[in-house]
Amino acid sequence: RKEVEQDPGPFNVPEGATVAFNCTYSNSASQSFFWYRQDCRKEPKLLMSVYSSGNEDGRFTAQLNRASQYISLLIRDSKLSDSATYLCVVYLYNQGGKLIFGQGTELSVKP
Amino acid sequence: DAGVIQSPRHEVTEMGQEVTLRCKPISGHNSLFWYRQTMMRGLELLIYFNNNVPIDDSGMPEDRFSAKMPNASFSTLKIQPSEPRDSAVYFCASNLGDRGLLGELFFGEGSRLTVL
């Protein structure tokens, strides 16, 4: 089983739609969680951290469920510019700061 | 401020040749990571360093791969001999380690390797 698993998609949605991505992780000692965004043929960039209480950044909401070992990202009122691949990332503090990426979920927002 | 700098950006080589990828992390960052990305396997962690010391190289696929960090401002990833299945985008990334946001990695633009 992969350490971090995501539905690869693609998710094809119209502008203005709400879309949600889920990610599961296998290491229960995982310390911290993040969502990254990667545009086509570019490097990944940090989108947002994921806090236990859930957190919001504009149209983006991240949730963490430690008991079920999953993380989610919700995008409301999606824009054309949201089209990208979204990568779930797990930080393993007990392995010296190892950062493990999921395979990514591709999102395509259409007019 | 300069970000993470990788070279070469693109390399096309023939099977059996040695490939050396280079990375200059952001000044002041004390952790450096090498990742490989392919369509089939996504972004895989190959090796990472803290304060120039390799911490975990369990992701290095085989003995043909080696990485060094002789000082805080330079790292290399070497493949010898290269094989077609090594074709991928190789990313270098750095961060402040435990002095910053733990999960915030700053990536270079990547080195796209094609082995014929």
mmCIF file with all atom_site columns, C-alpha atoms in Angstrom:
data_model
loop_
_atom_site.group_PDB
_atom_site.id
_atom_site.type_symbol
_atom_site.label_atom_id
_atom_site.label_alt_id
_atom_site.label_comp_id
_atom_site.label_asym_id
_atom_site.label_entity_id
_atom_site.label_seq_id
_atom_site.pdbx_PDB_ins_code
_atom_site.Cartn_x
_atom_site.Cartn_y
_atom_site.Cartn_z
_atom_site.occupancy
_atom_site.B_iso_or_equiv
_atom_site.pdbx_formal_charge
_atom_site.auth_seq_id
_atom_site.auth_comp_id
_atom_site.auth_asym_id
_atom_site.auth_atom_id
_atom_site.pdbx_PDB_model_num
ATOM 1   C CA . ARG A 1 1   ? 0.000   0.000  0.000   1.00 0.00 ? 1   ARG A CA 1
ATOM 2   C CA . LYS A 1 2   ? 1.311   3.452  -0.877  1.00 0.00 ? 2   LYS A CA 1
ATOM 3   C CA . GLU A 1 3   ? 2.052   5.773  2.012   1.00 0.00 ? 3   GLU A CA 1
ATOM 4   C CA . VAL A 1 4   ? -0.137  8.512  0.543   1.00 0.00 ? 4   VAL A CA 1
ATOM 5   C CA . GLU A 1 5   ? -2.980  7.759  -1.861  1.00 0.00 ? 5   GLU A CA 1
ATOM 6   C CA . GLN A 1 6   ? -5.096  10.062 -3.960  1.00 0.00 ? 6   GLN A CA 1
ATOM 7   C CA . ASP A 1 7   ? -7.690  9.634  -6.675  1.00 0.00 ? 7   ASP A CA 1
ATOM 8   C CA . PRO A 1 8   ? -5.735  10.657 -9.789  1.00 0.00 ? 8   PRO A CA 1
ATOM 9   C CA . GLY A 1 9   ? -8.816  12.036 -11.548 1.00 0.00 ? 9   GLY A CA 1
ATOM 10  C CA . PRO A 1 10  ? -9.083  13.891 -13.801 1.00 0.00 ? 10  PRO A CA 1
ATOM 11  C CA . PHE A 1 11  ? -11.899 15.876 -12.286 1.00 0.00 ? 11  PHE A CA 1
ATOM 12  C CA . ASN A 1 12  ? -13.613 17.889 -14.997 1.00 0.00 ? 12  ASN A CA 1
ATOM 13  C CA . VAL A 1 13  ? -15.902 20.571 -13.563 1.00 0.00 ? 13  VAL A CA 1
ATOM 14  C CA . PRO A 1 14  ? -17.602 23.728 -14.860 1.00 0.00 ? 14  PRO A CA 1
ATOM 15  C CA . GLU A 1 15  ? -16.643 27.160 -13.592 1.00 0.00 ? 15  GLU A CA 1
ATOM 16  C CA . GLY A 1 16  ? -18.345 27.963 -10.323 1.00 0.00 ? 16  GLY A CA 1
ATOM 17  C CA . ALA A 1 17  ? -18.604 24.356 -9.214  1.00 0.00 ? 17  ALA A CA 1
ATOM 18  C CA . THR A 1 18  ? -17.520 23.040 -5.839  1.00 0.00 ? 18  THR A CA 1
ATOM 19  C CA . VAL A 1 19  ? -15.053 20.173 -5.971  1.00 0.00 ? 19  VAL A CA 1
ATOM 20  C CA . ALA A 1 20  ? -13.534 18.036 -3.230  1.00 0.00 ? 20  ALA A CA 1
ATOM 21  C CA . PHE A 1 21  ? -10.422 15.895 -3.197  1.00 0.00 ? 21  PHE A CA 1
ATOM 22  C CA . ASN A 1 22  ? -9.559  13.255 -0.649  1.00 0.00 ? 22  ASN A CA 1
ATOM 23  C CA . CYS A 1 23  ? -6.260  11.757 0.359   1.00 0.00 ? 23  CYS A CA 1
ATOM 24  C CA . THR A 1 24  ? -5.502  8.843  2.667   1.00 0.00 ? 24  THR A CA 1
ATOM 25  C CA . TYR A 1 25  ? -2.254  8.130  4.460   1.00 0.00 ? 25  TYR A CA 1
ATOM 26  C CA . SER A 1 26  ? -0.973  4.919  6.000   1.00 0.00 ? 26  SER A CA 1
ATOM 27  C CA . ASN A 1 27  ? 1.523   6.063  8.620   1.00 0.00 ? 27  ASN A CA 1
ATOM 28  C CA . SER A 1 28  ? -0.393  6.828  11.815  1.00 0.00 ? 28  SER A CA 1
ATOM 29  C CA . ALA A 1 29  ? 2.651   8.649  13.187  1.00 0.00 ? 29  ALA A CA 1
ATOM 30  C CA . SER A 1 30  ? 2.413   11.225 10.413  1.00 0.00 ? 30  SER A CA 1
ATOM 31  C CA . GLN A 1 31  ? 2.968   14.609 11.914  1.00 0.00 ? 31  GLN A CA 1
ATOM 32  C CA . SER A 1 32  ? 1.790   17.325 9.571   1.00 0.00 ? 32  SER A CA 1
ATOM 33  C CA . PHE A 1 33  ? -0.129  17.603 6.330   1.00 0.00 ? 33  PHE A CA 1
ATOM 34  C CA . PHE A 1 34  ? -0.160  19.924 3.377   1.00 0.00 ? 34  PHE A CA 1
ATOM 35  C CA . TRP A 1 35  ? -1.681  20.514 -0.034  1.00 0.00 ? 35  TRP A CA 1
ATOM 36  C CA . TYR A 1 36  ? 0.514   21.511 -2.929  1.00 0.00 ? 36  TYR A CA 1
ATOM 37  C CA . ARG A 1 37  ? -0.455  22.689 -6.371  1.00 0.00 ? 37  ARG A CA 1
ATOM 38  C CA . GLN A 1 38  ? 1.422   21.806 -9.555  1.00 0.00 ? 38  GLN A CA 1
ATOM 39  C CA . ASP A 1 39  ? 0.725   23.472 -12.869 1.00 0.00 ? 39  ASP A CA 1
ATOM 40  C CA . CYS A 1 40  ? 1.474   21.620 -16.072 1.00 0.00 ? 40  CYS A CA 1
ATOM 41  C CA . ARG A 1 41  ? 5.218   21.171 -16.584 1.00 0.00 ? 41  ARG A CA 1
ATOM 42  C CA . LYS A 1 42  ? 6.019   23.339 -13.572 1.00 0.00 ? 42  LYS A CA 1
ATOM 43  C CA . GLU A 1 43  ? 7.332   22.675 -10.099 1.00 0.00 ? 43  GLU A CA 1
ATOM 44  C CA . PRO A 1 44  ? 4.996   21.980 -7.154  1.00 0.00 ? 44  PRO A CA 1
ATOM 45  C CA . LYS A 1 45  ? 4.210   24.896 -4.845  1.00 0.00 ? 45  LYS A CA 1
ATOM 46  C CA . LEU A 1 46  ? 2.702   24.951 -1.383  1.00 0.00 ? 46  LEU A CA 1
ATOM 47  C CA . LEU A 1 47  ? -1.008  25.739 -1.448  1.00 0.00 ? 47  LEU A CA 1
ATOM 48  C CA . MET A 1 48  ? -1.880  25.431 2.228   1.00 0.00 ? 48  MET A CA 1
ATOM 49  C CA . SER A 1 49  ? -1.195  23.594 5.449   1.00 0.00 ? 49  SER A CA 1
ATOM 50  C CA . VAL A 1 50  ? -3.845  21.335 6.958   1.00 0.00 ? 50  VAL A CA 1
ATOM 51  C CA . TYR A 1 51  ? -4.633  21.843 10.635  1.00 0.00 ? 51  TYR A CA 1
ATOM 52  C CA . SER A 1 52  ? -6.449  19.431 12.914  1.00 0.00 ? 52  SER A CA 1
ATOM 53  C CA . SER A 1 53  ? -9.297  21.868 13.416  1.00 0.00 ? 53  SER A CA 1
ATOM 54  C CA . GLY A 1 54  ? -9.670  22.459 9.704   1.00 0.00 ? 54  GLY A CA 1
ATOM 55  C CA . ASN A 1 55  ? -8.676  25.685 8.014   1.00 0.00 ? 55  ASN A CA 1
ATOM 56  C CA . GLU A 1 56  ? -9.817  27.952 5.263   1.00 0.00 ? 56  GLU A CA 1
ATOM 57  C CA . ASP A 1 57  ? -8.006  30.206 2.833   1.00 0.00 ? 57  ASP A CA 1
ATOM 58  C CA . GLY A 1 58  ? -10.433 32.082 0.644   1.00 0.00 ? 58  GLY A CA 1
ATOM 59  C CA . ARG A 1 59  ? -12.224 29.559 -1.543  1.00 0.00 ? 59  ARG A CA 1
ATOM 60  C CA . PHE A 1 60  ? -10.095 26.686 -0.264  1.00 0.00 ? 60  PHE A CA 1
ATOM 61  C CA . THR A 1 61  ? -10.890 24.605 2.817   1.00 0.00 ? 61  THR A CA 1
ATOM 62  C CA . ALA A 1 62  ? -8.682  21.838 4.170   1.00 0.00 ? 62  ALA A CA 1
ATOM 63  C CA . GLN A 1 63  ? -9.772  19.200 6.668   1.00 0.00 ? 63  GLN A CA 1
ATOM 64  C CA . LEU A 1 64  ? -7.928  16.500 8.585   1.00 0.00 ? 64  LEU A CA 1
ATOM 65  C CA . ASN A 1 65  ? -9.397  13.360 10.117  1.00 0.00 ? 65  ASN A CA 1
ATOM 66  C CA . ARG A 1 66  ? -6.662  11.646 12.118  1.00 0.00 ? 66  ARG A CA 1
ATOM 67  C CA . ALA A 1 67  ? -8.886  8.788  13.259  1.00 0.00 ? 67  ALA A CA 1
ATOM 68  C CA . SER A 1 68  ? -9.650  7.770  9.688   1.00 0.00 ? 68  SER A CA 1
ATOM 69  C CA . GLN A 1 69  ? -6.293  8.940  8.377   1.00 0.00 ? 69  GLN A CA 1
ATOM 70  C CA . TYR A 1 70  ? -7.558  11.114 5.596   1.00 0.00 ? 70  TYR A CA 1
ATOM 71  C CA . ILE A 1 71  ? -7.206  14.691 4.430   1.00 0.00 ? 71  ILE A CA 1
ATOM 72  C CA . SER A 1 72  ? -9.510  16.634 2.193   1.00 0.00 ? 72  SER A CA 1
ATOM 73  C CA . LEU A 1 73  ? -9.399  19.787 0.099   1.00 0.00 ? 73  LEU A CA 1
ATOM 74  C CA . LEU A 1 74  ? -12.556 21.626 -0.909  1.00 0.00 ? 74  LEU A CA 1
ATOM 75  C CA . ILE A 1 75  ? -12.541 24.262 -3.617  1.00 0.00 ? 75  ILE A CA 1
ATOM 76  C CA . ARG A 1 76  ? -15.614 26.455 -3.854  1.00 0.00 ? 76  ARG A CA 1
ATOM 77  C CA . ASP A 1 77  ? -16.639 28.612 -6.810  1.00 0.00 ? 77  ASP A CA 1
ATOM 78  C CA . SER A 1 78  ? -13.922 27.076 -8.967  1.00 0.00 ? 78  SER A CA 1
ATOM 79  C CA . LYS A 1 79  ? -12.130 29.284 -11.488 1.00 0.00 ? 79  LYS A CA 1
ATOM 80  C CA . LEU A 1 80  ? -10.443 28.422 -14.763 1.00 0.00 ? 80  LEU A CA 1
ATOM 81  C CA . SER A 1 81  ? -7.151  29.271 -13.069 1.00 0.00 ? 81  SER A CA 1
ATOM 82  C CA . ASP A 1 82  ? -7.694  26.500 -10.520 1.00 0.00 ? 82  ASP A CA 1
ATOM 83  C CA . SER A 1 83  ? -6.925  23.947 -13.239 1.00 0.00 ? 83  SER A CA 1
ATOM 84  C CA . ALA A 1 84  ? -3.851  22.111 -11.997 1.00 0.00 ? 84  ALA A CA 1
ATOM 85  C CA . THR A 1 85  ? -2.784  18.961 -10.188 1.00 0.00 ? 85  THR A CA 1
ATOM 86  C CA . TYR A 1 86  ? -3.285  18.987 -6.413  1.00 0.00 ? 86  TYR A CA 1
ATOM 87  C CA . LEU A 1 87  ? -0.806  16.996 -4.366  1.00 0.00 ? 87  LEU A CA 1
ATOM 88  C CA . CYS A 1 88  ? -1.386  15.750 -0.851  1.00 0.00 ? 88  CYS A CA 1
ATOM 89  C CA . VAL A 1 89  ? 1.760   15.792 1.301   1.00 0.00 ? 89  VAL A CA 1
ATOM 90  C CA . VAL A 1 90  ? 2.548   14.088 4.593   1.00 0.00 ? 90  VAL A CA 1
ATOM 91  C CA . TYR A 1 91  ? 5.395   15.151 6.860   1.00 0.00 ? 91  TYR A CA 1
ATOM 92  C CA . LEU A 1 92  ? 6.975   12.347 8.900   1.00 0.00 ? 92  LEU A CA 1
ATOM 93  C CA . TYR A 1 93  ? 8.694   13.957 11.842  1.00 0.00 ? 93  TYR A CA 1
ATOM 94  C CA . ASN A 1 94  ? 9.790   10.621 13.283  1.00 0.00 ? 94  ASN A CA 1
ATOM 95  C CA . GLN A 1 95  ? 11.732  9.913  10.100  1.00 0.00 ? 95  GLN A CA 1
ATOM 96  C CA . GLY A 1 96  ? 13.875  12.996 10.308  1.00 0.00 ? 96  GLY A CA 1
ATOM 97  C CA . GLY A 1 97  ? 11.616  15.310 8.393   1.00 0.00 ? 97  GLY A CA 1
ATOM 98  C CA . LYS A 1 98  ? 10.633  13.156 5.443   1.00 0.00 ? 98  LYS A CA 1
ATOM 99  C CA . LEU A 1 99  ? 8.011   14.642 3.118   1.00 0.00 ? 99  LEU A CA 1
ATOM 100 C CA . ILE A 1 100 ? 5.942   12.153 1.128   1.00 0.00 ? 100 ILE A CA 1
ATOM 101 C CA . PHE A 1 101 ? 3.808   13.258 -1.813  1.00 0.00 ? 101 PHE A CA 1
ATOM 102 C CA . GLY A 1 102 ? 0.686   11.619 -3.131  1.00 0.00 ? 102 GLY A CA 1
ATOM 103 C CA . GLN A 1 103 ? 0.441   11.017 -6.843  1.00 0.00 ? 103 GLN A CA 1
ATOM 104 C CA . GLY A 1 104 ? -1.798  14.038 -7.277  1.00 0.00 ? 104 GLY A CA 1
ATOM 105 C CA . THR A 1 105 ? -5.356  14.703 -8.415  1.00 0.00 ? 105 THR A CA 1
ATOM 106 C CA . GLU A 1 106 ? -5.796  16.504 -11.709 1.00 0.00 ? 106 GLU A CA 1
ATOM 107 C CA . LEU A 1 107 ? -8.450  19.196 -11.871 1.00 0.00 ? 107 LEU A CA 1
ATOM 108 C CA . SER A 1 108 ? -9.706  20.729 -15.086 1.00 0.00 ? 108 SER A CA 1
ATOM 109 C CA . VAL A 1 109 ? -12.149 23.637 -14.787 1.00 0.00 ? 109 VAL A CA 1
ATOM 110 C CA . LYS A 1 110 ? -14.076 24.339 -17.980 1.00 0.00 ? 110 LYS A CA 1
ATOM 111 C CA . PRO A 1 111 ? -15.897 27.527 -19.030 1.00 0.00 ? 111 PRO A CA 1
ATOM 112 C CA . ASP B 2 1   ? 15.817  36.451 -4.028  1.00 0.00 ? 1   ASP B CA 1
ATOM 113 C CA . ALA B 2 2   ? 17.136  33.528 -6.021  1.00 0.00 ? 2   ALA B CA 1
ATOM 114 C CA . GLY B 2 3   ? 15.168  30.351 -5.666  1.00 0.00 ? 3   GLY B CA 1
ATOM 115 C CA . VAL B 2 4   ? 16.451  26.816 -5.938  1.00 0.00 ? 4   VAL B CA 1
ATOM 116 C CA . ILE B 2 5   ? 18.580  26.563 -9.038  1.00 0.00 ? 5   ILE B CA 1
ATOM 117 C CA . GLN B 2 6   ? 18.895  23.330 -10.985 1.00 0.00 ? 6   GLN B CA 1
ATOM 118 C CA . SER B 2 7   ? 20.978  22.429 -13.990 1.00 0.00 ? 7   SER B CA 1
ATOM 119 C CA . PRO B 2 8   ? 20.721  21.284 -16.654 1.00 0.00 ? 8   PRO B CA 1
ATOM 120 C CA . ARG B 2 9   ? 17.059  22.051 -17.377 1.00 0.00 ? 9   ARG B CA 1
ATOM 121 C CA . HIS B 2 10  ? 16.959  19.444 -20.105 1.00 0.00 ? 10  HIS B CA 1
ATOM 122 C CA . GLU B 2 11  ? 19.255  16.563 -20.890 1.00 0.00 ? 11  GLU B CA 1
ATOM 123 C CA . VAL B 2 12  ? 19.037  13.942 -23.583 1.00 0.00 ? 12  VAL B CA 1
ATOM 124 C CA . THR B 2 13  ? 21.575  11.155 -23.375 1.00 0.00 ? 13  THR B CA 1
ATOM 125 C CA . GLU B 2 14  ? 22.127  7.631  -24.527 1.00 0.00 ? 14  GLU B CA 1
ATOM 126 C CA . MET B 2 15  ? 21.790  4.522  -22.424 1.00 0.00 ? 15  MET B CA 1
ATOM 127 C CA . GLY B 2 16  ? 24.971  3.757  -20.534 1.00 0.00 ? 16  GLY B CA 1
ATOM 128 C CA . GLN B 2 17  ? 26.135  7.347  -20.241 1.00 0.00 ? 17  GLN B CA 1
ATOM 129 C CA . GLU B 2 18  ? 26.764  9.084  -16.931 1.00 0.00 ? 18  GLU B CA 1
ATOM 130 C CA . VAL B 2 19  ? 24.335  11.824 -15.977 1.00 0.00 ? 19  VAL B CA 1
ATOM 131 C CA . THR B 2 20  ? 25.026  14.478 -13.338 1.00 0.00 ? 20  THR B CA 1
ATOM 132 C CA . LEU B 2 21  ? 22.275  16.771 -12.124 1.00 0.00 ? 21  LEU B CA 1
ATOM 133 C CA . ARG B 2 22  ? 23.125  19.807 -10.031 1.00 0.00 ? 22  ARG B CA 1
ATOM 134 C CA . CYS B 2 23  ? 21.285  21.819 -7.438  1.00 0.00 ? 23  CYS B CA 1
ATOM 135 C CA . LYS B 2 24  ? 21.927  25.030 -5.565  1.00 0.00 ? 24  LYS B CA 1
ATOM 136 C CA . PRO B 2 25  ? 19.486  25.396 -2.631  1.00 0.00 ? 25  PRO B CA 1
ATOM 137 C CA . ILE B 2 26  ? 18.198  28.683 -1.290  1.00 0.00 ? 26  ILE B CA 1
ATOM 138 C CA . SER B 2 27  ? 20.815  30.349 0.857   1.00 0.00 ? 27  SER B CA 1
ATOM 139 C CA . GLY B 2 28  ? 20.195  29.657 4.529   1.00 0.00 ? 28  GLY B CA 1
ATOM 140 C CA . HIS B 2 29  ? 18.119  26.548 3.951   1.00 0.00 ? 29  HIS B CA 1
ATOM 141 C CA . ASN B 2 30  ? 19.554  23.558 5.750   1.00 0.00 ? 30  ASN B CA 1
ATOM 142 C CA . SER B 2 31  ? 17.477  20.722 4.275   1.00 0.00 ? 31  SER B CA 1
ATOM 143 C CA . LEU B 2 32  ? 17.717  19.548 0.690   1.00 0.00 ? 32  LEU B CA 1
ATOM 144 C CA . PHE B 2 33  ? 15.575  16.975 -1.086  1.00 0.00 ? 33  PHE B CA 1
ATOM 145 C CA . TRP B 2 34  ? 15.843  15.174 -4.420  1.00 0.00 ? 34  TRP B CA 1
ATOM 146 C CA . TYR B 2 35  ? 12.604  13.933 -5.999  1.00 0.00 ? 35  TYR B CA 1
ATOM 147 C CA . ARG B 2 36  ? 11.852  12.154 -9.262  1.00 0.00 ? 36  ARG B CA 1
ATOM 148 C CA . GLN B 2 37  ? 8.540   12.584 -11.077 1.00 0.00 ? 37  GLN B CA 1
ATOM 149 C CA . THR B 2 38  ? 7.040   10.328 -13.732 1.00 0.00 ? 38  THR B CA 1
ATOM 150 C CA . MET B 2 39  ? 3.492   9.911  -14.983 1.00 0.00 ? 39  MET B CA 1
ATOM 151 C CA . MET B 2 40  ? 3.333   6.359  -13.685 1.00 0.00 ? 40  MET B CA 1
ATOM 152 C CA . ARG B 2 41  ? 4.808   6.827  -10.218 1.00 0.00 ? 41  ARG B CA 1
ATOM 153 C CA . GLY B 2 42  ? 4.206   10.475 -9.422  1.00 0.00 ? 42  GLY B CA 1
ATOM 154 C CA . LEU B 2 43  ? 6.658   12.374 -7.235  1.00 0.00 ? 43  LEU B CA 1
ATOM 155 C CA . GLU B 2 44  ? 9.052   10.015 -5.459  1.00 0.00 ? 44  GLU B CA 1
ATOM 156 C CA . LEU B 2 45  ? 11.487  11.050 -2.753  1.00 0.00 ? 45  LEU B CA 1
ATOM 157 C CA . LEU B 2 46  ? 14.959  9.776  -3.628  1.00 0.00 ? 46  LEU B CA 1
ATOM 158 C CA . ILE B 2 47  ? 17.128  11.178 -0.857  1.00 0.00 ? 47  ILE B CA 1
ATOM 159 C CA . TYR B 2 48  ? 17.282  14.093 1.529   1.00 0.00 ? 48  TYR B CA 1
ATOM 160 C CA . PHE B 2 49  ? 19.954  15.890 3.501   1.00 0.00 ? 49  PHE B CA 1
ATOM 161 C CA . ASN B 2 50  ? 19.937  17.877 6.730   1.00 0.00 ? 50  ASN B CA 1
ATOM 162 C CA . ASN B 2 51  ? 22.937  20.137 7.261   1.00 0.00 ? 51  ASN B CA 1
ATOM 163 C CA . ASN B 2 52  ? 24.701  18.418 4.339   1.00 0.00 ? 52  ASN B CA 1
ATOM 164 C CA . VAL B 2 53  ? 24.314  14.960 5.902   1.00 0.00 ? 53  VAL B CA 1
ATOM 165 C CA . PRO B 2 54  ? 22.215  12.322 4.099   1.00 0.00 ? 54  PRO B CA 1
ATOM 166 C CA . ILE B 2 55  ? 19.339  11.355 6.387   1.00 0.00 ? 55  ILE B CA 1
ATOM 167 C CA . ASP B 2 56  ? 17.385  8.873  4.282   1.00 0.00 ? 56  ASP B CA 1
ATOM 168 C CA . ASP B 2 57  ? 18.397  7.424  0.941   1.00 0.00 ? 57  ASP B CA 1
ATOM 169 C CA . SER B 2 58  ? 15.924  4.564  0.951   1.00 0.00 ? 58  SER B CA 1
ATOM 170 C CA . GLY B 2 59  ? 14.223  6.016  -2.109  1.00 0.00 ? 59  GLY B CA 1
ATOM 171 C CA . MET B 2 60  ? 17.306  5.763  -4.289  1.00 0.00 ? 60  MET B CA 1
ATOM 172 C CA . PRO B 2 61  ? 16.263  3.101  -6.796  1.00 0.00 ? 61  PRO B CA 1
ATOM 173 C CA . GLU B 2 62  ? 19.544  1.239  -7.096  1.00 0.00 ? 62  GLU B CA 1
ATOM 174 C CA . ASP B 2 63  ? 23.299  1.510  -6.877  1.00 0.00 ? 63  ASP B CA 1
ATOM 175 C CA . ARG B 2 64  ? 23.440  3.326  -10.178 1.00 0.00 ? 64  ARG B CA 1
ATOM 176 C CA . PHE B 2 65  ? 22.138  6.384  -8.319  1.00 0.00 ? 65  PHE B CA 1
ATOM 177 C CA . SER B 2 66  ? 24.264  8.429  -5.953  1.00 0.00 ? 66  SER B CA 1
ATOM 178 C CA . ALA B 2 67  ? 23.901  11.852 -4.369  1.00 0.00 ? 67  ALA B CA 1
ATOM 179 C CA . LYS B 2 68  ? 26.307  14.148 -2.591  1.00 0.00 ? 68  LYS B CA 1
ATOM 180 C CA . MET B 2 69  ? 26.147  17.425 -0.764  1.00 0.00 ? 69  MET B CA 1
ATOM 181 C CA . PRO B 2 70  ? 29.727  18.602 -0.265  1.00 0.00 ? 70  PRO B CA 1
ATOM 182 C CA . ASN B 2 71  ? 28.642  21.949 1.191   1.00 0.00 ? 71  ASN B CA 1
ATOM 183 C CA . ALA B 2 72  ? 25.537  23.912 2.118   1.00 0.00 ? 72  ALA B CA 1
ATOM 184 C CA . SER B 2 73  ? 25.194  25.493 -1.295  1.00 0.00 ? 73  SER B CA 1
ATOM 185 C CA . PHE B 2 74  ? 25.577  22.593 -3.676  1.00 0.00 ? 74  PHE B CA 1
ATOM 186 C CA . SER B 2 75  ? 24.319  19.077 -4.290  1.00 0.00 ? 75  SER B CA 1
ATOM 187 C CA . THR B 2 76  ? 24.614  16.583 -7.127  1.00 0.00 ? 76  THR B CA 1
ATOM 188 C CA . LEU B 2 77  ? 22.596  13.564 -8.181  1.00 0.00 ? 77  LEU B CA 1
ATOM 189 C CA . LYS B 2 78  ? 24.493  11.167 -10.385 1.00 0.00 ? 78  LYS B CA 1
ATOM 190 C CA . ILE B 2 79  ? 23.246  8.256  -12.466 1.00 0.00 ? 79  ILE B CA 1
ATOM 191 C CA . GLN B 2 80  ? 25.848  5.867  -13.807 1.00 0.00 ? 80  GLN B CA 1
ATOM 192 C CA . PRO B 2 81  ? 25.156  4.075  -16.070 1.00 0.00 ? 81  PRO B CA 1
ATOM 193 C CA . SER B 2 82  ? 21.859  5.619  -17.161 1.00 0.00 ? 82  SER B CA 1
ATOM 194 C CA . GLU B 2 83  ? 18.966  3.537  -18.508 1.00 0.00 ? 83  GLU B CA 1
ATOM 195 C CA . PRO B 2 84  ? 15.827  4.487  -20.463 1.00 0.00 ? 84  PRO B CA 1
ATOM 196 C CA . ARG B 2 85  ? 13.653  3.844  -17.387 1.00 0.00 ? 85  ARG B CA 1
ATOM 197 C CA . ASP B 2 86  ? 15.508  6.681  -15.624 1.00 0.00 ? 86  ASP B CA 1
ATOM 198 C CA . SER B 2 87  ? 13.774  9.163  -17.927 1.00 0.00 ? 87  SER B CA 1
ATOM 199 C CA . ALA B 2 88  ? 11.859  11.549 -15.672 1.00 0.00 ? 88  ALA B CA 1
ATOM 200 C CA . VAL B 2 89  ? 11.826  15.048 -14.263 1.00 0.00 ? 89  VAL B CA 1
ATOM 201 C CA . TYR B 2 90  ? 14.204  15.336 -11.323 1.00 0.00 ? 90  TYR B CA 1
ATOM 202 C CA . PHE B 2 91  ? 13.350  18.032 -8.809  1.00 0.00 ? 91  PHE B CA 1
ATOM 203 C CA . CYS B 2 92  ? 15.560  19.461 -6.126  1.00 0.00 ? 92  CYS B CA 1
ATOM 204 C CA . ALA B 2 93  ? 13.909  21.249 -3.204  1.00 0.00 ? 93  ALA B CA 1
ATOM 205 C CA . SER B 2 94  ? 15.076  22.951 -0.043  1.00 0.00 ? 94  SER B CA 1
ATOM 206 C CA . ASN B 2 95  ? 13.646  24.309 3.170   1.00 0.00 ? 95  ASN B CA 1
ATOM 207 C CA . LEU B 2 96  ? 14.568  25.702 6.551   1.00 0.00 ? 96  LEU B CA 1
ATOM 208 C CA . GLY B 2 97  ? 14.133  22.349 8.273   1.00 0.00 ? 97  GLY B CA 1
ATOM 209 C CA . ASP B 2 98  ? 12.815  22.749 11.780  1.00 0.00 ? 98  ASP B CA 1
ATOM 210 C CA . ARG B 2 99  ? 13.467  26.486 11.705  1.00 0.00 ? 99  ARG B CA 1
ATOM 211 C CA . GLY B 2 100 ? 10.570  27.099 9.359   1.00 0.00 ? 100 GLY B CA 1
ATOM 212 C CA . LEU B 2 101 ? 7.235   25.688 8.299   1.00 0.00 ? 101 LEU B CA 1
ATOM 213 C CA . LEU B 2 102 ? 8.090   22.011 8.267   1.00 0.00 ? 102 LEU B CA 1
ATOM 214 C CA . GLY B 2 103 ? 6.165   21.102 5.127   1.00 0.00 ? 103 GLY B CA 1
ATOM 215 C CA . GLU B 2 104 ? 7.053   24.101 3.025   1.00 0.00 ? 104 GLU B CA 1
ATOM 216 C CA . LEU B 2 105 ? 9.396   22.991 0.303   1.00 0.00 ? 105 LEU B CA 1
ATOM 217 C CA . PHE B 2 106 ? 10.804  25.324 -2.302  1.00 0.00 ? 106 PHE B CA 1
ATOM 218 C CA . PHE B 2 107 ? 11.323  23.484 -5.556  1.00 0.00 ? 107 PHE B CA 1
ATOM 219 C CA . GLY B 2 108 ? 13.626  24.185 -8.427  1.00 0.00 ? 108 GLY B CA 1
ATOM 220 C CA . GLU B 2 109 ? 12.238  24.137 -11.936 1.00 0.00 ? 109 GLU B CA 1
ATOM 221 C CA . GLY B 2 110 ? 13.419  20.570 -12.436 1.00 0.00 ? 110 GLY B CA 1
ATOM 222 C CA . SER B 2 111 ? 15.799  18.758 -14.751 1.00 0.00 ? 111 SER B CA 1
ATOM 223 C CA . ARG B 2 112 ? 14.018  16.852 -17.514 1.00 0.00 ? 112 ARG B CA 1
ATOM 224 C CA . LEU B 2 113 ? 16.073  13.769 -18.354 1.00 0.00 ? 113 LEU B CA 1
ATOM 225 C CA . THR B 2 114 ? 15.548  11.621 -21.425 1.00 0.00 ? 114 THR B CA 1
ATOM 226 C CA . VAL B 2 115 ? 17.636  8.482  -21.790 1.00 0.00 ? 115 VAL B CA 1
ATOM 227 C CA . LEU B 2 116 ? 17.461  6.952  -25.261 1.00 0.00 ? 116 LEU B CA 1
#
